[in-house]
Short mmCIF file of C-alpha atoms and ligand atoms in Angstrom, two decimals:
data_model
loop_
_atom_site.label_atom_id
_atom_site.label_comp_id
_atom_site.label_asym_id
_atom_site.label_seq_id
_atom_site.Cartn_x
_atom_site.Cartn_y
_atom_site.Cartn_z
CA UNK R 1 8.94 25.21 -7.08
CA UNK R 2 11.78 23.79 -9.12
CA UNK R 3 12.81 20.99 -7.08
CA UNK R 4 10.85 18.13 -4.55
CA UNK R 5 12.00 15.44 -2.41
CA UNK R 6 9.58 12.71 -1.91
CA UNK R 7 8.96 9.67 0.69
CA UNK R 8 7.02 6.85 -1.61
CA UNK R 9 5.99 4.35 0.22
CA UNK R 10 5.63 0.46 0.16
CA UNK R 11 2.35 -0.98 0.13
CA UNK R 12 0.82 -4.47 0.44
CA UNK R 13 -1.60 -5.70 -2.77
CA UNK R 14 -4.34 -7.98 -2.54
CA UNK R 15 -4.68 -8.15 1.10
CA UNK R 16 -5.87 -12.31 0.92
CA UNK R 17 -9.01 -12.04 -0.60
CA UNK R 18 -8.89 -8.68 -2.40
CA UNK R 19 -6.60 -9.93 -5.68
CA UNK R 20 -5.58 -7.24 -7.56
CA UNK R 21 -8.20 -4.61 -6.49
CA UNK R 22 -7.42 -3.94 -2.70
CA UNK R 23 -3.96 -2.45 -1.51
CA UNK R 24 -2.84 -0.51 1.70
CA UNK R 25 -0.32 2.10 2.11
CA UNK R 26 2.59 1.23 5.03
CA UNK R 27 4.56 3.79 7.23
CA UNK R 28 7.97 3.07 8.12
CA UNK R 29 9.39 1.61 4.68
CA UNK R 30 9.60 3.74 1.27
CA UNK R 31 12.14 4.99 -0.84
CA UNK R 32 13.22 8.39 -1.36
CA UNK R 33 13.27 10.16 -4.66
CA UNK R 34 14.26 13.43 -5.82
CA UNK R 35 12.49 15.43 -8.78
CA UNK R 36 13.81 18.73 -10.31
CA UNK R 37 12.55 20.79 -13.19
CA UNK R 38 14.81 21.36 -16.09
CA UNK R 39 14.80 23.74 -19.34
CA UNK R 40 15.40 20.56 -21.47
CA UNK R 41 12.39 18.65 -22.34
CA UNK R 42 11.58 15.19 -21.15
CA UNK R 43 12.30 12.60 -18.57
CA UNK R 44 16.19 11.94 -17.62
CA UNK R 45 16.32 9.26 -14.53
CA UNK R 46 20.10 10.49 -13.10
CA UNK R 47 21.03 8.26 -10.45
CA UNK R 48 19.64 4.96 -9.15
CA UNK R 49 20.95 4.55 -5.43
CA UNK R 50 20.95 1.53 -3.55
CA UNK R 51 19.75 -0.90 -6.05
CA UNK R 52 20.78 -2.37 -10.01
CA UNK R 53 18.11 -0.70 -11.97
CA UNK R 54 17.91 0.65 -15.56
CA UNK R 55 18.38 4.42 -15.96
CA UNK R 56 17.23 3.94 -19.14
CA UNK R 57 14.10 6.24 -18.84
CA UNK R 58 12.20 3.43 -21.02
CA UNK R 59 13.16 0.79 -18.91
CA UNK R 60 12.22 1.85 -15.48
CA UNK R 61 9.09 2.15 -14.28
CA UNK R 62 9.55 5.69 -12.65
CA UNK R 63 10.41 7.15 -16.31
CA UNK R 64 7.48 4.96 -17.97
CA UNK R 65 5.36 6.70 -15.81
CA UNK R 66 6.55 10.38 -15.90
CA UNK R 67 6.51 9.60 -19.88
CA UNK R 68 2.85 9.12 -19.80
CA UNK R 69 1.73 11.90 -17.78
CA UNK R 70 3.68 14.31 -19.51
CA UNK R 71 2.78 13.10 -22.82
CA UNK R 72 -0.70 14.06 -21.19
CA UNK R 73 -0.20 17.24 -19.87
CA UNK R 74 2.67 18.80 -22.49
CA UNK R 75 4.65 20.53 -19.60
CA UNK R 76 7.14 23.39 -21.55
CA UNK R 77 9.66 21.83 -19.41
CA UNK R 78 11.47 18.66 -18.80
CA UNK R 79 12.20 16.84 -14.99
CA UNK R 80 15.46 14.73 -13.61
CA UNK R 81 14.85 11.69 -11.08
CA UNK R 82 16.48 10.81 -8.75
CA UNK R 83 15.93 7.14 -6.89
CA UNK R 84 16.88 5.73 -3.65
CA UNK R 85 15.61 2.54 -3.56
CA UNK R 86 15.15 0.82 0.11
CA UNK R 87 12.14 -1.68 -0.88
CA UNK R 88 13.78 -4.41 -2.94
CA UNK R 89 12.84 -5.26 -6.43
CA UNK R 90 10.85 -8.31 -6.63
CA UNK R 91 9.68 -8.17 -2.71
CA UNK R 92 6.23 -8.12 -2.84
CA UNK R 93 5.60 -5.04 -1.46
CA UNK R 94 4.96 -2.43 -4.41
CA UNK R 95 9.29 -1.26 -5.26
CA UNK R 96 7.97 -0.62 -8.83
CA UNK R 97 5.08 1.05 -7.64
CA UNK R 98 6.23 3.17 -5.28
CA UNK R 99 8.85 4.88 -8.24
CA UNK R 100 5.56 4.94 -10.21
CA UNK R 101 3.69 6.44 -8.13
CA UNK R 102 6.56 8.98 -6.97
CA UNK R 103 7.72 10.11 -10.35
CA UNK R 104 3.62 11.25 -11.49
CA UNK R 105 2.91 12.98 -7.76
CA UNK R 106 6.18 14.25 -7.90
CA UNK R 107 6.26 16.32 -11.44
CA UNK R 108 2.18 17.00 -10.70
CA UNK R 109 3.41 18.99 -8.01
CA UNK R 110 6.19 20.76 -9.55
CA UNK R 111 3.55 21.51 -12.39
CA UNK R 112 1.27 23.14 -9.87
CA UNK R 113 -1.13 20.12 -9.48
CA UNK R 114 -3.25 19.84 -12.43
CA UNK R 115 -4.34 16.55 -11.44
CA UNK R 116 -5.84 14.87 -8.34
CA UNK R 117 -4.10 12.00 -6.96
CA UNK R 118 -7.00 9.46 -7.70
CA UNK R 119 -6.35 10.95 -11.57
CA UNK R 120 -3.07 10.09 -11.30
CA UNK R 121 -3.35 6.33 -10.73
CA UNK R 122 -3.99 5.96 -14.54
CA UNK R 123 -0.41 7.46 -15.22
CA UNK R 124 1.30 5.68 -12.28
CA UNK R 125 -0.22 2.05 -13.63
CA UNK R 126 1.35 2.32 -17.35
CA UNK R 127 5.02 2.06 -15.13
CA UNK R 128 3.68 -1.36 -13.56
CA UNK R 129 2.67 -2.55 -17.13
CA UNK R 130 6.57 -2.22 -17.32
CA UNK R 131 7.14 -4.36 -14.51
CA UNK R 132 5.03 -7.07 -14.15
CA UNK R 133 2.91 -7.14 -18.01
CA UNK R 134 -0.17 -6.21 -16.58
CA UNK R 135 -0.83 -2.54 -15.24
CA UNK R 136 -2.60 -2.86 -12.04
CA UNK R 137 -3.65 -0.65 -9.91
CA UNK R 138 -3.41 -2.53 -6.27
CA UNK R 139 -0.22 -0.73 -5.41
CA UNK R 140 0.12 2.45 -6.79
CA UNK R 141 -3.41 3.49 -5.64
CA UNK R 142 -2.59 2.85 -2.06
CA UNK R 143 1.14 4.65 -2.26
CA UNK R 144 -0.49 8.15 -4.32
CA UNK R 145 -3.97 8.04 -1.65
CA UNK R 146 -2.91 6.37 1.58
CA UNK R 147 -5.05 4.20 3.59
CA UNK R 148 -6.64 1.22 1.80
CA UNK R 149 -7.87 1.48 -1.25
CA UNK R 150 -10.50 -1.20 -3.78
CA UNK R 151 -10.31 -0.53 -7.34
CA UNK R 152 -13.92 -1.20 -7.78
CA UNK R 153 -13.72 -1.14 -11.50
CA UNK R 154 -10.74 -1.21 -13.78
CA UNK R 155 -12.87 -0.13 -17.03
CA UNK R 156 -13.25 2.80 -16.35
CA UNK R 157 -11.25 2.82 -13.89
CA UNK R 158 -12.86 3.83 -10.72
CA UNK R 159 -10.73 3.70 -7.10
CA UNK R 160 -11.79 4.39 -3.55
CA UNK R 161 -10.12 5.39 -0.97
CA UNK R 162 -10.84 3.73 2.68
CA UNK R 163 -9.56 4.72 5.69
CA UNK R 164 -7.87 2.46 8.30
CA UNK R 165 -8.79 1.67 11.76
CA UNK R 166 -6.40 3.74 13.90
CA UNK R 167 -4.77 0.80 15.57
CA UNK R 168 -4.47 -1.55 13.22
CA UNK R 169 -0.68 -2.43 12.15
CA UNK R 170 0.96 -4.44 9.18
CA UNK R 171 3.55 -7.00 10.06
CA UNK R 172 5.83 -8.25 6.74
CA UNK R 173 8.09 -10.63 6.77
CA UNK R 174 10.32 -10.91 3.48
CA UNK R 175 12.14 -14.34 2.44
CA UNK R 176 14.74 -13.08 0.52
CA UNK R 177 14.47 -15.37 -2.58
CA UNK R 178 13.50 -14.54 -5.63
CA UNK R 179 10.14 -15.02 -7.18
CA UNK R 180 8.98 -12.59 -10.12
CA UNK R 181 5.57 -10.90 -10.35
CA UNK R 182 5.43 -12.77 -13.92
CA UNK R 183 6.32 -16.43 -12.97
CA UNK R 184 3.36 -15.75 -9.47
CA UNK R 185 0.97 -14.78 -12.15
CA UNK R 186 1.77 -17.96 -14.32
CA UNK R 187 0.73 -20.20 -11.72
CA UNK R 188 -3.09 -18.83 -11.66
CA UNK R 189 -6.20 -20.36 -12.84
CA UNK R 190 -8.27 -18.52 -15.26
CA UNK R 191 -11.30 -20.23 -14.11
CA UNK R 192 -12.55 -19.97 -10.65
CA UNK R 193 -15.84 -22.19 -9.46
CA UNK R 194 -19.33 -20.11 -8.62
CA UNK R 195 -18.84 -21.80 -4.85
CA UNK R 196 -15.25 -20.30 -4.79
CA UNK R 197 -16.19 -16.79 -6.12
CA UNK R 198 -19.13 -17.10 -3.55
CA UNK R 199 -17.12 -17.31 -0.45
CA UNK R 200 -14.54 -14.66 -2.27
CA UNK R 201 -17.42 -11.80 -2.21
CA UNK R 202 -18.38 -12.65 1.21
CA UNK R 203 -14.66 -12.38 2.62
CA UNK R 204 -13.85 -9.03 0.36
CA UNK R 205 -17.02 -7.67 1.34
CA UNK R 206 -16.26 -8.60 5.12
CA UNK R 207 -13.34 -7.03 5.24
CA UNK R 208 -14.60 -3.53 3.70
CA UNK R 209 -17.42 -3.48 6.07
CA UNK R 210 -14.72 -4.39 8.95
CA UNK R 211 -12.61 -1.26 8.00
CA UNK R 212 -15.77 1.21 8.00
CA UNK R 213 -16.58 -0.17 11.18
CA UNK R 214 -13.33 -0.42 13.02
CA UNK R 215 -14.64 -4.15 13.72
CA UNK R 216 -11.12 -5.75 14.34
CA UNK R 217 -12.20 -9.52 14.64
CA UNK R 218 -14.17 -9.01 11.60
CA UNK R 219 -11.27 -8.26 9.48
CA UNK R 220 -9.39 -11.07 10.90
CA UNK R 221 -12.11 -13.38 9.66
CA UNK R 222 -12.51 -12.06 5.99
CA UNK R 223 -8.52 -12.08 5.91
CA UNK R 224 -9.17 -15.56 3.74
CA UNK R 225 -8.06 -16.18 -0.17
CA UNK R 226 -9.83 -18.83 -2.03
CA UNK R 227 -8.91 -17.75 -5.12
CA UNK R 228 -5.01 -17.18 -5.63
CA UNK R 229 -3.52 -18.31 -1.66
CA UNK R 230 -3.62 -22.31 -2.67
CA UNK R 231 -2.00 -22.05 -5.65
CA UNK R 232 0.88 -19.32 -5.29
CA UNK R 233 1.81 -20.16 -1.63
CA UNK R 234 3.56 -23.27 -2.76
CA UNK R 235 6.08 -20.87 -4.67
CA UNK R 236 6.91 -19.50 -1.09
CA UNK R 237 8.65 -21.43 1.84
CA UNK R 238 7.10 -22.06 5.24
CA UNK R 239 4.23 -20.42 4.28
CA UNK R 240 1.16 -22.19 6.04
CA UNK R 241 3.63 -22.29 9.09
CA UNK R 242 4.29 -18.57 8.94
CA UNK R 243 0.54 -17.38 9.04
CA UNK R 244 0.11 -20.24 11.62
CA UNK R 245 2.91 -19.06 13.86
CA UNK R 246 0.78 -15.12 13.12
CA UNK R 247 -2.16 -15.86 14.32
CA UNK R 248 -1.05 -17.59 17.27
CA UNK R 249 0.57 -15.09 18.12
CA UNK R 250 -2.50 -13.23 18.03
CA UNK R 251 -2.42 -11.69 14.89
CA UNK R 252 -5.74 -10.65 13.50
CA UNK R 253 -4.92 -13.04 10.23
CA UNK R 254 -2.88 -12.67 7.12
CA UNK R 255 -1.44 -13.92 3.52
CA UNK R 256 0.19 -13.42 0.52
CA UNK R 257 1.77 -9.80 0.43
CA UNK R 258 1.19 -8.73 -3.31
CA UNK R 259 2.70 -11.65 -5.31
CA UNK R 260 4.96 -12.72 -2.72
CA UNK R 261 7.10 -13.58 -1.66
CA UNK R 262 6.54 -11.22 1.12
CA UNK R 263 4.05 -12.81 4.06
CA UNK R 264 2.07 -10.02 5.73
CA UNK R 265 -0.41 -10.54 8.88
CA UNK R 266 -2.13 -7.37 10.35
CA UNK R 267 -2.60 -6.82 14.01
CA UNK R 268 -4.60 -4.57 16.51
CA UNK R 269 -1.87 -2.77 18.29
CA UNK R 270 1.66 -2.02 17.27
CA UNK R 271 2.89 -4.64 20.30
CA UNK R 272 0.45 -7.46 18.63
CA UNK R 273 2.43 -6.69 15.70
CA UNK R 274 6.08 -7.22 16.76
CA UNK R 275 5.24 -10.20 18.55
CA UNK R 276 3.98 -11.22 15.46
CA UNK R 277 7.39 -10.44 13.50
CA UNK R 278 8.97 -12.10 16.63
CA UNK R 279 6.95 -15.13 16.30
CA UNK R 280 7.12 -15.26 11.78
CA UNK R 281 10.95 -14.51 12.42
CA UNK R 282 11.21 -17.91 14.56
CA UNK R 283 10.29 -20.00 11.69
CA UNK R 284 12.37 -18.77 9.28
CA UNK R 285 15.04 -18.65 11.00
CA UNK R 286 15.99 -22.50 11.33
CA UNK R 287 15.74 -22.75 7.95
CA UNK R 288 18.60 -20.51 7.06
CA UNK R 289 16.53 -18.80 4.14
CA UNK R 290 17.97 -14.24 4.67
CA UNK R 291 14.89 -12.44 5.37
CA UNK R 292 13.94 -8.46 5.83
CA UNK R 293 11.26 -7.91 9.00
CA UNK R 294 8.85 -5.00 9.00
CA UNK R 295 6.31 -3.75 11.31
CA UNK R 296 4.63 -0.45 10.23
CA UNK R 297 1.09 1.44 10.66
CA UNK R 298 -1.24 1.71 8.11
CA UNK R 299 0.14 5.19 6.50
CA UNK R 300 -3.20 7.43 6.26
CA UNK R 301 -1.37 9.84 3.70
CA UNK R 302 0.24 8.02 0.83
CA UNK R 303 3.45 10.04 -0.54
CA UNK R 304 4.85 12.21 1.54
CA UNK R 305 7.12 15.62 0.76
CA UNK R 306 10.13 16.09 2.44
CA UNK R 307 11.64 19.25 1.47
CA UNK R 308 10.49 21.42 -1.70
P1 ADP V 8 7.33 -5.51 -6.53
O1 ADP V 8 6.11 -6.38 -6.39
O2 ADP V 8 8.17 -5.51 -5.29
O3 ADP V 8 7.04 -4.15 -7.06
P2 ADP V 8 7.87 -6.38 -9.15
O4 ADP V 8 8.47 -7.70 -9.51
O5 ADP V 8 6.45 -6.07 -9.48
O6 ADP V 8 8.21 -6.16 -7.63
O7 ADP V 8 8.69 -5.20 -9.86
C1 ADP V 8 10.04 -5.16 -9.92
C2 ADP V 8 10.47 -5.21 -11.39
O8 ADP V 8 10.39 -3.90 -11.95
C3 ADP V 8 11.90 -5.66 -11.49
O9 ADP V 8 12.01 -6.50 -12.60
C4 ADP V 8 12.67 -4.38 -11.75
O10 ADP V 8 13.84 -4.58 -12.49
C5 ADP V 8 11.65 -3.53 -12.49
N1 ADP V 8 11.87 -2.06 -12.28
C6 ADP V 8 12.10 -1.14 -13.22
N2 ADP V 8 12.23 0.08 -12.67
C7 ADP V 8 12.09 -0.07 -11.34
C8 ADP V 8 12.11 0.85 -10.24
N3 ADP V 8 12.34 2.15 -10.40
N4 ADP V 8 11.90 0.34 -9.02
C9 ADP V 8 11.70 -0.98 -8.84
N5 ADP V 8 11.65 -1.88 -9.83
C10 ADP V 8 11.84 -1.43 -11.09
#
């Protein structure tokens, strides 16, 4: 195998009250990006499509990534990368981590899969280090094993995969305005309250026990952020009227997607899910702020080949 074309999908961090340890994988929105062995050594990205983004290898995440794992493995070969990007930069819903994510599945498969994809989340995370400062594991873990995933320990790291209730759908709705991963994370407290982390382990642990259980209304009900919701939804606009106008449209609840700006609410049904986006849609709208709509299952997979 000399050459692999990849789907790498988008995924939604945090999920309200799961900050930077839950993620889940989505469907219908990913970019592509192509991956071919090559006689000269190391990582050459060679075309960016559909987005401004450094080719520098150094300065994108995809070739931050690759770097690591093959300063890991030593292939006797090198890899090109191709990108094309269709989730934004700076949306919210994992663009850096889905070229992370792609560019270590991708050359582990051209290399014969040495690793496992839970082994390569390490090598995925050092590209979002790139992006955002911090290298967390909340998207790429979702877009390498599909489903949901909790990062139940970063040191050592230790991620498990969790599989989503067949019916249950992601609605995200994406304000086009910018708002960087960096300047979200500057508005945080670094001290919460015992009462706060209290009602934080009760919703995180809700919602787990909701997905095992296929418990829809549960999961609604532990979709609630105490921790990081009041303080970074101010950076976004309409915000409390957006998961408002969700859940009345029966929505099972939502929040924050990642750092935002992207709002996400997840529904039981695919049609409980567009009449969500119809009803989020509807309050943007009037205020003349360009936004993206997407409604998408829960992808079960992760990354996806398309041709080899
Ligand atoms: P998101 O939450 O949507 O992933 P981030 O703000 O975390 O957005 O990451 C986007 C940042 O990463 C941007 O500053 C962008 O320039 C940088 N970046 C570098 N390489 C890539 C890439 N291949 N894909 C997307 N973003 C990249």
């Amino acid at each position: 195998m000399n050459e692999i074309k990849l789907f790498c999908p988008a995924t939604i961090a945090n999920v309200s009250c799961g900050f930077d340890v839950l993620g889940l994988c989505l469907e219908s929105v990913g970019d592509e990006m192509t991956i071919t062995k090559t006689a000269e050594k190391g990582i050459r990205i060679t075309e960016i499509i559909g987005a401004e983004l450094p080719l520098e290898t150094e300065k994108n995440v995809a070739g931050v990534a690759a770097l690591s794992l093959i300063e890991a493995l030593q292939p006797d070969c090198g890899f090109e990368i191709s990108i094309t990007k269709k989730i934004k930069a700076g949306s919210g819903i994992g663009s850096s981590a889905a070229s992370a994510a792609g560019a270590v599945f991708g050359i582990n498969q051209l290399l014969g899969n040495p690793l496992t994809n839970t082994e390569l989340v390490y090598y995925a995370m050092q590209g979002e280090k790139l992006a955002s400062g911090s290298a967390h594991a909340d998207n790429v873990a979702p877009a390498l094993l599909g489903g949901f995933t909790l990062v139940r320990s970063y040191d050592p790291l230790d991620v498990i995969a969790i599989k989503a209730p067949n019916e249950l759908y992601a609605t995200v709705i994406h304000p086009q305005i910018e708002l960087k991963t960096k300047d979200a994370r500057s508005v945080l407290r670094e001290n919460i309250s015992l009462k706060k982390a209290t009602i934080q382990c009760g919703n995180i642990a809700g919602l787990i026990s909701g997905l095992y259980t296929n418990d829809y209304d549960l999961i609604g009900r532990s979709l609630h952020d105490e921790l990081v919701e009041p303080v970074r939804s101010i950076l976004i606009p309409k915000f409390a009227e957006l998961k408002a106008a969700a859940k009345e449209a029966g929505a099972l609840g939502g929040g924050i997607s990642g750092s935002g700006p992207s709002v996400f609410a997840l529904s039981k049904g695919r049609e409980n899910a567009e009449a969500t986006a119809k009803a989020m849609k509807a309050v943007l709208e009037p205020i003349g702020v360009p936004f993206e709509v997407h409604v998408s299952g829960i992808n079960a997979e992760g990354m996806k080949i398309l041709h080899v």
